[in-house]
Amino acid sequence: MKKTIIITGGAGFIGSHVVREFSIKYTDYQIINLDALTYAGNLENLKDIENKPNYHFEKADITDENKINEIFQKYQPDGVIHLAAESHVDRSISSPLDFVKTNVLGTANLLNAAKSLWNGNFEGKRFHHVSTDEVFGSLGATGFFTEETKYDPHSPYSASKAASDHFVRAYGDTFGLPFVITNCSNNYGPNHFPEKLIPLMIYNILNHNALPVYGDGNYTRDWLFVIDHAKAIDLVFHEGENGKNYNVGGFNEWKNIDLVKLLCRLMDKKLGGSEGDSEKLITFVKDRPGHDLRYAIDATKINKELGWKPSVTFEEGLAKTIDWYLENQEWLKNVTSGEYQKYYEKQYN
Ligand code: NAD
Ligand code: DAU
């Protein structure tokens, strides 16, 4: 069946992989990438598909009520896949209100536009909200986040994402708006902005800069290759049960310090340096305030109900990621010029 889908945040890291997955796989769909092109949005991420006839781009801020309604009227979407967000925890600590505005108000604005357009005629319609495991808070040494885990966000980022999830459910309960929510663990892969741990370490190793590890480095994250997240979104969007949430994760937990050391070894090998060269750059720095100790997703539900599982091992995914950064140093240079340098100085000084 033909569909028109608005994908918000399609110029960002995960969004660009979702846009690519959908525009290549569903040639009879119209895919509209709606993105404000903030510092994190980059149309270079979509160069390979930008001329496809089923791909369209609209530059718009999701908090702009008139503009969003105008775009919804113009394209009459059957579906919305909502990824646009302020996504970096450290930035949410220095500028919390930006996160409230985009992640909470922006999501409510999109829900309202969908509700007005669909006007109670919900047959074949769906709002897919892309959220995070951070809404569940922090785990101790054992246990997993399931779909039933109570929300317990700690950072302004995770609180804003939790609020946006609640708004999605409220529109479902109150107005009957059809929705699904996915809560995913840490993604990694090509096009990841180098403010986040893995690309930041790759970039700094390449430039022989210090590798800043927060606190004692014993914080734990569950890492998933970004294309596997895009595939999970495709499955849940098409086959997920209305009104439900699905956890998505890699069953792939790493302590930050172990992951950084692994990256050092892999990069030394790739760059032909001696083993141990990059590890010397590791520097323990001031901890992130309110730092969540451990995230770990139980992805049993999406596996059992929809047959999803990661297709790429961490070894394969990291190798693909490192190769991508080595082959795309121009991309890296472009995104790290200007504003990035100021951000970096402020964050790490
Ligand atoms: P990103 O920061 O790389 O990209 C965000 C995109 O949203 C950018 O293209 C940006 O231009 C756009 N955007 C920001 N504010 C906007 C606004 N007001 N109006 C329109 N567009 C705007 O983020 P990401 O890492 O790709 O994350 C995408 C989504 O997935 C987010 O909702 C995030 O919470 C969620 N998520 C991310 C991860 C992860 O590991 N990165 C994990 C789980 C969930
Ligand atoms: O869990 C999903 C979340 O993963 C997403 O919702 C967020 O959008 C995404 O940014 C990510 O959040 P994290 O805070 O886990 O990712 P980040 O890459 O910022 O940090 C990963 C871990 O590495 C975390 O424990 C903090 C630590 N860290 C990070 C940076 C940038 C460092 O030790 N040093 C650093 O310089």
Coordinates of C-alpha atoms and ligand atoms in Angstrom, one line a residue, residues 87-90 132-134 157 184-187 195-198 200-201 212-214 219 221 223 256 288 291-292 295 348, ligand 2:
S87 CA 19.8 14.6 21.9
H88 CA 23.0 15.2 23.9
V89 CA 22.9 14.9 27.7
D90 CA 25.8 17.2 28.3
T132 CA 15.3 6.4 24.6
D133 CA 16.1 3.9 27.4
E134 CA 17.2 6.9 29.5
Y157 CA 17.4 15.4 28.4
C184 CA 16.3 2.3 22.3
S185 CA 19.7 2.0 23.9
N186 CA 22.9 3.8 22.8
N187 CA 23.4 3.8 19.0
E195 CA 30.0 15.1 20.6
K196 CA 29.0 11.5 21.6
L197 CA 31.4 9.0 23.1
I198 CA 32.4 6.7 20.2
L200 CA 34.4 11.7 19.8
M201 CA 37.0 9.1 20.8
P212 CA 38.2 12.5 28.1
V213 CA 36.6 9.7 30.2
Y214 CA 34.1 11.0 32.8
Y219 CA 29.6 3.7 33.7
R221 CA 26.0 1.5 28.2
W223 CA 25.4 -0.3 22.3
N256 CA 33.0 3.2 29.1
R288 CA 28.9 14.4 34.3
H291 CA 25.5 10.6 35.6
D292 CA 23.4 7.4 35.2
Y295 CA 21.6 1.2 31.1
Y348 CA 36.1 20.0 28.4
Ligands
DAU2 O1 20.8 5.5 25.9 C1 20.4 6.2 24.8 C2 21.0 7.6 24.8 O2 22.4 7.4 24.4 C3 20.3 8.5 23.8 O3 19.0 8.7 24.2 C4 21.1 9.9 23.8 O4 20.5 10.7 22.8 C5 22.5 9.6 23.4 O5 23.2 10.8 23.4 C6 23.1 8.6 24.4 O6 23.3 9.2 25.7 P1 24.6 8.9 26.5 O7 24.7 10.0 27.5 O8 24.6 7.5 27.1 O9 25.7 9.0 25.4 P2 27.1 9.8 25.4 O10 27.8 9.3 24.1 O11 27.0 11.2 25.6 O12 27.9 9.1 26.6 C7 28.1 7.7 26.7 C8 28.8 7.4 28.0 O13 30.2 7.9 27.8 C9 28.2 8.1 29.2 O14 28.4 7.3 30.3 C10 29.1 9.4 29.4 C11 30.4 8.9 28.9 N1 31.3 10.0 28.2 C12 30.7 10.7 27.2 C13 31.4 11.7 26.6 C14 30.8 12.6 25.5 C15 32.6 10.1 28.6 O15 33.1 9.4 29.5 N2 33.3 11.1 28.0 C16 32.8 11.9 27.0 O16 33.5 12.8 26.5

